[in-house]
XYZ file of C-alpha atoms in Angstrom:
187
model
C 89.817 45.991 104.074
C 92.196 46.493 106.977
C 94.341 48.785 104.811
C 91.287 50.978 104.039
C 90.342 51.261 107.712
C 93.941 52.067 108.699
C 94.149 54.628 105.841
C 90.895 56.330 106.901
C 92.083 56.352 110.510
C 95.397 57.960 109.552
C 93.599 60.551 107.370
C 91.262 61.474 110.254
C 94.179 61.727 112.703
C 96.223 63.916 110.329
C 93.197 66.118 109.558
C 92.374 66.527 113.263
C 95.973 67.393 114.113
C 96.083 69.883 111.221
C 92.889 71.580 112.413
C 94.226 71.912 115.952
C 97.268 73.814 114.613
C 95.492 75.768 111.887
C 95.841 79.540 112.061
C 93.649 81.833 110.011
C 93.480 85.538 109.300
C 89.909 85.750 110.603
C 88.830 83.152 113.116
C 85.694 82.399 115.068
C 86.174 85.423 117.323
C 86.634 88.775 115.611
C 87.473 91.825 117.692
C 86.120 94.965 116.110
C 86.708 98.656 116.719
C 86.838 101.905 114.877
C 88.038 105.481 114.963
C 87.571 108.943 113.546
C 90.392 111.452 113.168
C 90.884 115.067 112.169
C 93.970 115.280 109.943
C 96.260 118.116 108.815
C 98.668 117.546 105.923
C 101.589 119.737 104.858
C 102.614 119.396 101.246
C 103.249 121.178 97.974
C 100.706 122.249 95.353
C 101.925 123.898 92.143
C 105.281 124.733 93.721
C 103.715 126.406 96.770
C 103.533 125.359 100.424
C 100.124 123.763 100.931
C 98.050 122.919 103.975
C 95.316 120.331 103.499
C 92.799 119.551 106.219
C 90.246 116.818 106.495
C 89.530 113.613 108.257
C 89.593 109.885 108.130
C 87.708 107.089 109.777
C 88.053 103.333 109.740
C 86.707 100.055 110.995
C 89.500 98.149 112.780
C 89.477 94.361 112.604
C 91.420 92.377 115.238
C 93.403 95.511 116.200
C 95.344 95.154 112.939
C 93.419 95.717 109.710
C 91.751 99.040 108.852
C 89.058 99.635 106.239
C 87.705 103.151 105.944
C 87.787 106.391 104.090
C 89.192 109.864 104.173
C 88.774 113.241 102.562
C 91.073 116.259 102.396
C 90.943 119.767 100.976
C 93.354 122.637 100.376
C 92.817 125.305 103.047
C 95.432 127.962 102.325
C 95.349 130.352 99.364
C 97.466 129.271 96.411
C 97.387 131.162 93.118
C 98.576 129.970 89.731
C 100.658 132.908 88.502
C 101.225 131.236 85.143
C 97.789 132.612 84.188
C 96.633 136.226 84.170
C 94.838 137.178 86.287
C 96.221 134.549 88.672
C 93.335 132.260 89.666
C 93.040 130.690 93.107
C 93.727 126.940 93.096
C 91.037 124.853 94.792
C 91.835 121.173 95.291
C 90.276 118.361 97.267
C 90.285 114.582 97.211
C 89.115 111.524 99.081
C 88.523 107.833 98.822
C 88.907 104.384 100.285
C 91.661 103.949 102.853
C 93.086 100.531 103.731
C 95.745 99.914 106.342
C 97.678 97.573 108.583
C 98.787 98.333 112.149
C 102.082 96.787 113.268
C 102.300 95.930 117.023
C 99.155 97.897 118.018
C 99.577 97.208 121.758
C 103.034 98.788 121.916
C 103.221 102.347 123.257
C 104.748 103.480 119.961
C 104.024 101.534 116.787
C 103.596 101.859 113.023
C 100.669 101.881 110.640
C 100.866 101.546 106.877
C 97.910 102.987 104.983
C 96.924 103.689 101.437
C 94.210 105.864 99.930
C 92.793 105.268 96.482
C 90.140 107.613 95.182
C 89.423 110.757 93.297
C 89.235 114.473 93.638
C 88.562 117.759 91.991
C 90.574 120.769 90.890
C 89.173 124.214 90.144
C 91.072 127.311 89.027
C 89.395 130.606 89.845
C 85.797 131.087 90.878
C 83.848 128.017 91.892
C 82.700 126.232 88.812
C 83.052 122.895 87.095
C 85.863 120.857 88.597
C 88.448 118.840 86.739
C 88.212 115.264 88.041
C 91.476 113.626 89.056
C 92.580 110.174 90.238
C 94.572 109.967 93.508
C 96.706 107.240 95.116
C 98.389 108.049 98.426
C 100.484 105.485 100.342
C 101.578 106.550 103.824
C 103.605 105.371 106.825
C 102.569 106.623 110.284
C 104.335 106.547 113.638
C 101.545 106.128 116.219
C 101.595 106.919 119.953
C 98.980 105.310 122.236
C 98.009 108.342 124.359
C 94.988 106.804 126.123
C 92.955 103.640 125.490
C 90.657 105.791 123.304
C 93.082 108.247 121.689
C 96.093 107.899 119.409
C 98.433 110.548 117.984
C 99.826 109.790 114.529
C 102.588 111.578 112.631
C 103.452 110.312 109.211
C 104.463 110.902 105.686
C 103.678 109.668 102.250
C 103.350 110.580 98.619
C 100.232 111.916 96.893
C 100.213 110.674 93.285
C 97.662 112.510 91.126
C 96.797 111.783 87.489
C 94.303 113.005 84.873
C 94.825 116.749 85.456
C 93.335 118.491 82.411
C 93.355 122.181 83.448
C 96.088 123.996 81.513
C 98.690 124.997 82.690
C 98.303 122.621 85.679
C 99.824 119.165 85.281
C 99.825 115.927 87.268
C 103.203 116.964 88.703
C 101.693 120.179 90.152
C 99.428 118.149 92.445
C 101.645 115.106 93.052
C 103.978 115.628 96.018
C 105.448 114.301 99.232
C 103.410 115.159 102.300
C 103.676 115.064 106.099
C 100.569 114.587 108.234
C 99.405 114.887 111.831
C 96.274 113.192 113.165
C 94.436 112.633 116.445
C 92.522 109.358 116.335
C 89.563 108.908 118.674
C 87.807 105.583 119.034
C 87.976 101.987 120.147
C 91.200 100.429 118.963
């Protein structure tokens, strides 16, 4: 009987000590914020210089984890001269964006984000769009300008699949990109 009591006592002591040192991803107190940001991206579409504009927004958990979304569209005129007459390329995409901020309280820090979603491609006059799948990982260098504003400059790769409009291919829409963003919110 004494052995059982001593065993239970040791188990309680070990459990209590373990709970005092336990660290979790999300604890009892969650700090929450969020932001919205206009974004400009410089890339390549069908072998031409491309400017995409749009925005992103996210909920920020404990100053570190971001869950949100973004959407971007081609804003400059690009024509596919492989067809006659050369139709104007129209391309846009958006989706879920997830991210992690590294050292958010430092004046200059990093954020790693990834977009997964879909988009549409049209050649010529507005009409039915070809649906595409998009994955876009990105690394940003972030500057804390004010407590409510951040400037982010980054780069990543836009991977596009399921392009069915001939002569366009997945490779015509997949490309490296550089982006600039002004984030406004509570970080």
